[in-house]
Short mmCIF file of C-alpha atoms in Angstrom, two decimals:
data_model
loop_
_atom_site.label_atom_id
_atom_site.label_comp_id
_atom_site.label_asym_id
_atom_site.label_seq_id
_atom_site.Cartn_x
_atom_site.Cartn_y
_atom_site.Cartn_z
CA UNK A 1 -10.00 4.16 31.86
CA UNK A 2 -6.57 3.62 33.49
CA UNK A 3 -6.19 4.72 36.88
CA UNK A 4 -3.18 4.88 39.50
CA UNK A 5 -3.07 4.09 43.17
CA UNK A 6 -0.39 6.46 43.31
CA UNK A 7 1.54 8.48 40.79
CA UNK A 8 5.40 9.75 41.09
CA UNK A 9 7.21 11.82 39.21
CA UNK A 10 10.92 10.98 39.53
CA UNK A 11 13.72 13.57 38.26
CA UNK A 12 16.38 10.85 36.57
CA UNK A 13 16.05 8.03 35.03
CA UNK A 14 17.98 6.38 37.60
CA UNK A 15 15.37 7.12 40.24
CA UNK A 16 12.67 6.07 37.80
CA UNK A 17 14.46 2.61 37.54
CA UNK A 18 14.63 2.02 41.08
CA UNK A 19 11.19 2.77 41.59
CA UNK A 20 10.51 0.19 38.78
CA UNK A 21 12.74 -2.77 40.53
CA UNK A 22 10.70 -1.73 43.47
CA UNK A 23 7.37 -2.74 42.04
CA UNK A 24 7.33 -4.81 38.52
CA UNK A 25 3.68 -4.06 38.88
CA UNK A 26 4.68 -0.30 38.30
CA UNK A 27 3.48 1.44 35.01
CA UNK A 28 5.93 3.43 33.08
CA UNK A 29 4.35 6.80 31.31
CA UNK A 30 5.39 8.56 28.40
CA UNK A 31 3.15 10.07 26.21
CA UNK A 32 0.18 8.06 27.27
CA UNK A 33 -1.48 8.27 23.99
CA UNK A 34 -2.41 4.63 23.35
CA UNK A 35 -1.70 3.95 27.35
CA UNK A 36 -4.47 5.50 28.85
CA UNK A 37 -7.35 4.38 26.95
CA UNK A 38 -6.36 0.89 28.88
CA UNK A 39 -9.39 -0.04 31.34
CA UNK A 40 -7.00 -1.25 34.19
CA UNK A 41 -5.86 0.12 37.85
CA UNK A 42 -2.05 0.27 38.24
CA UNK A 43 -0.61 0.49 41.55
CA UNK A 44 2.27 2.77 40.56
CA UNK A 45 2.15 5.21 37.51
CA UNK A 46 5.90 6.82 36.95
CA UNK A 47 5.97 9.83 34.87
CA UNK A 48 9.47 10.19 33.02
CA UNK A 49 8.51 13.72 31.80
CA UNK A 50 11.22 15.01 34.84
CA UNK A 51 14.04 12.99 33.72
CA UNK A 52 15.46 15.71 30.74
CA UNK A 53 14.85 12.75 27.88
CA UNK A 54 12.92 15.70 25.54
CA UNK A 55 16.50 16.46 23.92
CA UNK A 56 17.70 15.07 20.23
CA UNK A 57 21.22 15.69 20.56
CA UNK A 58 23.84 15.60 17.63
CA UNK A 59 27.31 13.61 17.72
CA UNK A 60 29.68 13.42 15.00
CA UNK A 61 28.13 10.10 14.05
CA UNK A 62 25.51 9.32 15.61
CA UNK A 63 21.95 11.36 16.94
CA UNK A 64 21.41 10.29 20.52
CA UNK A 65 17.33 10.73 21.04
CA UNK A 66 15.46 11.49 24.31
CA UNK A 67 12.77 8.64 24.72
CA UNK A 68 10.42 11.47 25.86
CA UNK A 69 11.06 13.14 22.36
CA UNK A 70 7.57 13.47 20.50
CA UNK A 71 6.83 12.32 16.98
CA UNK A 72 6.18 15.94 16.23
CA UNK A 73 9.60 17.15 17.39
CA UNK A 74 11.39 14.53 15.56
CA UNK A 75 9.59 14.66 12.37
CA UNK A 76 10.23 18.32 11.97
CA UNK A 77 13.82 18.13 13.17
CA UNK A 78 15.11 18.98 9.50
CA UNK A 79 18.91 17.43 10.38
CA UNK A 80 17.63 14.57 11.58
CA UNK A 81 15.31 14.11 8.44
CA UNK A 82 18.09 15.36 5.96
CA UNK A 83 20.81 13.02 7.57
CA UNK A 84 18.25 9.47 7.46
CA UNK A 85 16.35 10.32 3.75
CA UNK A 86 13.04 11.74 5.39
CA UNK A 87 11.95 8.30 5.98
CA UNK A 88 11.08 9.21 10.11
CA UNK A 89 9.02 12.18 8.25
CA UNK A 90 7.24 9.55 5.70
CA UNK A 91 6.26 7.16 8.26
CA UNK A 92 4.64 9.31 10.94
CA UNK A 93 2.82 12.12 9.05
CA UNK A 94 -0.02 10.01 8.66
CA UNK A 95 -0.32 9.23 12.77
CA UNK A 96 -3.64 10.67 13.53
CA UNK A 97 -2.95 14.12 13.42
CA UNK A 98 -0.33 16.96 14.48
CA UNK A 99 -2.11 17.21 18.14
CA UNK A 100 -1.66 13.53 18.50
CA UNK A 101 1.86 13.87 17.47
CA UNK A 102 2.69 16.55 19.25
CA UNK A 103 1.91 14.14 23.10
CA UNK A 104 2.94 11.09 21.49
CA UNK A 105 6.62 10.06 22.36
CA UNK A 106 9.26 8.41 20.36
CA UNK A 107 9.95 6.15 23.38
CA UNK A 108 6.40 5.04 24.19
CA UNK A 109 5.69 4.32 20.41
CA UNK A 110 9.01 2.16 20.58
CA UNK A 111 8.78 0.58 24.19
CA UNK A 112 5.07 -0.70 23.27
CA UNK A 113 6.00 -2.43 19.94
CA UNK A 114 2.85 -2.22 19.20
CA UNK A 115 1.80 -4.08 15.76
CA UNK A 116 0.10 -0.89 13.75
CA UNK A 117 3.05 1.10 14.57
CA UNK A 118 4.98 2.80 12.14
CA UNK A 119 7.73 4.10 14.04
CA UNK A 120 9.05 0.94 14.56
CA UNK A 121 8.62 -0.14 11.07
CA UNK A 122 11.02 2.93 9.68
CA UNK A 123 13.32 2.43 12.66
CA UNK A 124 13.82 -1.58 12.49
CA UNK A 125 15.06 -0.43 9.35
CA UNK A 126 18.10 1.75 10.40
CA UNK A 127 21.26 1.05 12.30
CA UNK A 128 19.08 2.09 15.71
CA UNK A 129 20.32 0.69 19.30
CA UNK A 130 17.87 1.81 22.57
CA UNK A 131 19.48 2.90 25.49
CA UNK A 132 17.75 0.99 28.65
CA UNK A 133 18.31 2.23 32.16
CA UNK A 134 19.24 -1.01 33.57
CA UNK A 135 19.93 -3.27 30.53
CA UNK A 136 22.74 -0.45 28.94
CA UNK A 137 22.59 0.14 24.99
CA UNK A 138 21.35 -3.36 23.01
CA UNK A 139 20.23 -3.22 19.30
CA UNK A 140 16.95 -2.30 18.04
CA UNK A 141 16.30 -5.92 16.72
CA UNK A 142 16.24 -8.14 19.68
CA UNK A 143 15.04 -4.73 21.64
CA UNK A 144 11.83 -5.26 19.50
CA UNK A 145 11.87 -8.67 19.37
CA UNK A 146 11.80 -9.35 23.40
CA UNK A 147 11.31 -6.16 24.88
CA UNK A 148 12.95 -5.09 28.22
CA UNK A 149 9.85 -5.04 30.43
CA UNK A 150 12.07 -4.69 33.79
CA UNK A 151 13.97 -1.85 32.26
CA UNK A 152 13.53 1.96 31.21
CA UNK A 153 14.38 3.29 28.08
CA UNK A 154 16.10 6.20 27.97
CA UNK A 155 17.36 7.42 24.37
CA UNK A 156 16.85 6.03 20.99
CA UNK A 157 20.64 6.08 19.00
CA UNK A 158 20.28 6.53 15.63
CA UNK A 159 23.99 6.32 13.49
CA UNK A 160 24.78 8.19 10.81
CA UNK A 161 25.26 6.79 7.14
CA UNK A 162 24.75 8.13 4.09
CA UNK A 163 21.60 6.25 4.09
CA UNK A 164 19.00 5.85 1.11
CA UNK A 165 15.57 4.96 2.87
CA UNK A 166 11.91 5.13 2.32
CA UNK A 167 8.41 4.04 4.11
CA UNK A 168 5.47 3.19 2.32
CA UNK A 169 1.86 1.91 3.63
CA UNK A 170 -1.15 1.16 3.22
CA UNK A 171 -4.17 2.60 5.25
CA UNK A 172 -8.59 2.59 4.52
CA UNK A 173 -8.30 6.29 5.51
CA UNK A 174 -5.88 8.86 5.17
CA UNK A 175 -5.11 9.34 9.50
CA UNK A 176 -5.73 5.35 10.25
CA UNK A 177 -3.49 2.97 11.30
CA UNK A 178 -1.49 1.16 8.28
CA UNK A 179 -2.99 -1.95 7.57
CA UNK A 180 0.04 -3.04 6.47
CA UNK A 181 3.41 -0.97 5.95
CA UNK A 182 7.29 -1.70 5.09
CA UNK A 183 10.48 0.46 4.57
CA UNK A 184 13.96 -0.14 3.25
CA UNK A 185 17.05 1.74 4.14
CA UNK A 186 20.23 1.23 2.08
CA UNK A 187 23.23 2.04 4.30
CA UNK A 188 26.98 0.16 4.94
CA UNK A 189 26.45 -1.49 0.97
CA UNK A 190 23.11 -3.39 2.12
CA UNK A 191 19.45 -3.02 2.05
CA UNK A 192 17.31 -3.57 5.01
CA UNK A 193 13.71 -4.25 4.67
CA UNK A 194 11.06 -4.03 6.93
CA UNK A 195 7.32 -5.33 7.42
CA UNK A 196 5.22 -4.25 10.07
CA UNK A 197 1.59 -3.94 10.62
CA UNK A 198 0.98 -7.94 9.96
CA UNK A 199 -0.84 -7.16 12.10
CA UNK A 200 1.81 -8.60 14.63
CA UNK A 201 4.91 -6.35 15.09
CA UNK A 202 7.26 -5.13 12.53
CA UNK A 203 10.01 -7.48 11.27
CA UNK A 204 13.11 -7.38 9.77
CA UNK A 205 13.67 -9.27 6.14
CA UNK A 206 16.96 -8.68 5.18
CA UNK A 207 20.30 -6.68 6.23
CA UNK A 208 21.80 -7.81 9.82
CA UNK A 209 21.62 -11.23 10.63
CA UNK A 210 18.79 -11.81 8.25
CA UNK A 211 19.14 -12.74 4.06
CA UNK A 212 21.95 -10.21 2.69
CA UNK A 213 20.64 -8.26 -0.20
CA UNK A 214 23.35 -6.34 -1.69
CA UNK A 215 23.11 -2.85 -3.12
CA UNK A 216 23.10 -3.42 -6.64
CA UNK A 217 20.90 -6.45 -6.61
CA UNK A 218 19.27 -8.24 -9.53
CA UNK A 219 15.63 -8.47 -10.11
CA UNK A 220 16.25 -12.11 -9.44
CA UNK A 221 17.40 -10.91 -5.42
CA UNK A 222 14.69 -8.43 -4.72
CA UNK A 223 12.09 -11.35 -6.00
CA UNK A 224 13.64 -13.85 -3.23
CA UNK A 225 12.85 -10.65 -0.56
CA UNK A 226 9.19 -10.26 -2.30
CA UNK A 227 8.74 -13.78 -1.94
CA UNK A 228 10.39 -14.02 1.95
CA UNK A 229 7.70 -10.97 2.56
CA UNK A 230 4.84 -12.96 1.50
CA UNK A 231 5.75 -16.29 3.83
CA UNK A 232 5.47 -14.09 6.75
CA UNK A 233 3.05 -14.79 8.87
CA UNK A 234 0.11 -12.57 9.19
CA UNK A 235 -3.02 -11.70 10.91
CA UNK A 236 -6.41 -10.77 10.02
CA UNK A 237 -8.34 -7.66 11.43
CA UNK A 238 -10.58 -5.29 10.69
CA UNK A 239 -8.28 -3.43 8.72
CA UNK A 240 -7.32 -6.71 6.49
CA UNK A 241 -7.17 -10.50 6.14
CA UNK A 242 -4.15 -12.49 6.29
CA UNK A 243 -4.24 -13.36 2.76
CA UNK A 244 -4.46 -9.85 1.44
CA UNK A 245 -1.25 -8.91 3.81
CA UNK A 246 0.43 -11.83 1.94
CA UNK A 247 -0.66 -10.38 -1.57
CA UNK A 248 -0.04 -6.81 -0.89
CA UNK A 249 3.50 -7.18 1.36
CA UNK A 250 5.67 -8.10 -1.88
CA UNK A 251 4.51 -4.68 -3.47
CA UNK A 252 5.09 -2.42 -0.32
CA UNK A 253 8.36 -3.90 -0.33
CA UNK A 254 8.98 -3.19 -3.63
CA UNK A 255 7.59 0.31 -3.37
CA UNK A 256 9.93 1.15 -0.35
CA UNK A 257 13.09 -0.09 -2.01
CA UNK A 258 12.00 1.95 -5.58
CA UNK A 259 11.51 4.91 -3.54
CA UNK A 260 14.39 4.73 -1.73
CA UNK A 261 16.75 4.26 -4.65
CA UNK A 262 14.98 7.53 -6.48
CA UNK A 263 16.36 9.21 -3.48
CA UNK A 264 19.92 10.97 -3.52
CA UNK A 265 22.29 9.20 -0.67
CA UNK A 266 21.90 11.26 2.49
CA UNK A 267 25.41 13.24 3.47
CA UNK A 268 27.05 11.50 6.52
CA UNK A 269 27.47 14.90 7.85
CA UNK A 270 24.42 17.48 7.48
CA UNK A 271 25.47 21.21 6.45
CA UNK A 272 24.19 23.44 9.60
CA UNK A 273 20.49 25.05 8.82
#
């Protein structure tokens, strides 16, 4: 069980940052799903669930997330779903169950980059930047990538495209973690694809710095990605071996990208509910 020496509540992020540069040692809560089954003592907990990050908030293009945001809030946020293909929707409806997603936070699910997770999986996959208390706004790949342990995160910033995406998985029961899982979002003439649950953390294949793979690709293109997905290197678990994540990668990829072109493009700009 995780316990704290002492526990604070600060009411801005600012504060909570302080307290952090204070004491590195210092545990930063969100949700404290996955957190508290740790069997650790902490000598600070803080609690961001003062510092007003529970708001998704709207620009003209962009969606500017609280980090204290929970799956359950986001999932059902029909804009937000509409404007990014439902893949957000596709990726966590599977997490446990609606009690578990209505604690869990978009900004501890992201700030743990946890392997099994799916959120970063359909994220990784968008044009996402984190906002860090500290660090300022940096872009979801080397976010993921390195982490910003000395830092808080404050919002997730999702920008708008008229984005085809889609999530797929694979799991031994129907509320487990994925075993494996990928998505691809089409946005700005480019796919991205992602592979997570290796069961290291997610990864990007192509789209930013990574291989291009144009929109209209050939069959000969998305077998280069298929065959990128299964060099990766994976894990084995109790939920897989490395060699089946190898086998079964190059068809979740191409069962993310199929699904996503089936999809109409999403509307840069969502007509009000």
């Amino acid at each position: 069980m995780l316990t704290f020496e002492r526990y604070v509540r600060p009411s801005t992020p600012r504060e909570a940052y302080d307290l952090l540069r204070e004491n590195r040692l210092a545990t930063v809560v969100g949700g404290m799903m996955w957190l508290r089954l740790a069997d650790r003592t902490s000598p600070l907990g803080i609690d961001l669930s003062r510092c007003g990050l529970d708001r998704i908030e709207e620009t003209d293009g962009a969606w500017r997330i609280g980090a204290m945001v929970t799956l359950a809030q986001l999932e059902n946020h029909e804009r937000f779903q509409a404007s990014t293909c439902g893949v957000f929707t596709e990726a966590v409806r599977d997490i446990v169950g609606a009690q578990f997603r209505n604690l869990a936070t978009v900004g501890g699910s992201l700030y743990a980059r946890m392997g099994f997770s799916d959120v970063v999986t359909s994220l990784l996959a968008l044009d996402v930047e984190v906002e860090l208390e500290g660090a300022g706004v940096m872009p979801i790949i080397p976010f993921v990538e390195r982490g910003a342990r000395n830092d808080i995160l404050t919002h997730v910033i999702v920008r708008k495209h008229r984005y085809q995406a889609a999530f797929a998985s694979v799991r031994i029961a129907a509320t487990d973690f994925s075993a494996l899982n990928a998505a691809a979002a089409c946005w700005q003439g480019s796919w991205h694809v992602t592979v997570g649950a290796r069961p290291k953390k997610a990864t990007l294949l192509t789209g930013g710095e990574r291989i291009p793979l144009r929109r209209d690709f050939s069959p000969k293109e998305l077998d280069a990605v298929c065959e990128l997905a299964e060099s990766l290197d994976y894990g084995s678990d109790l939920r897989g071996t490395a060699e089946w994540r190898a086998r079964v990668a190059p068809v979740l990829v191409r069962r993310a990208v199929a699904a996503a072109q089936a999809k109409p493009r999403a509307a840069k700009e969502v007509a009000p509910c």
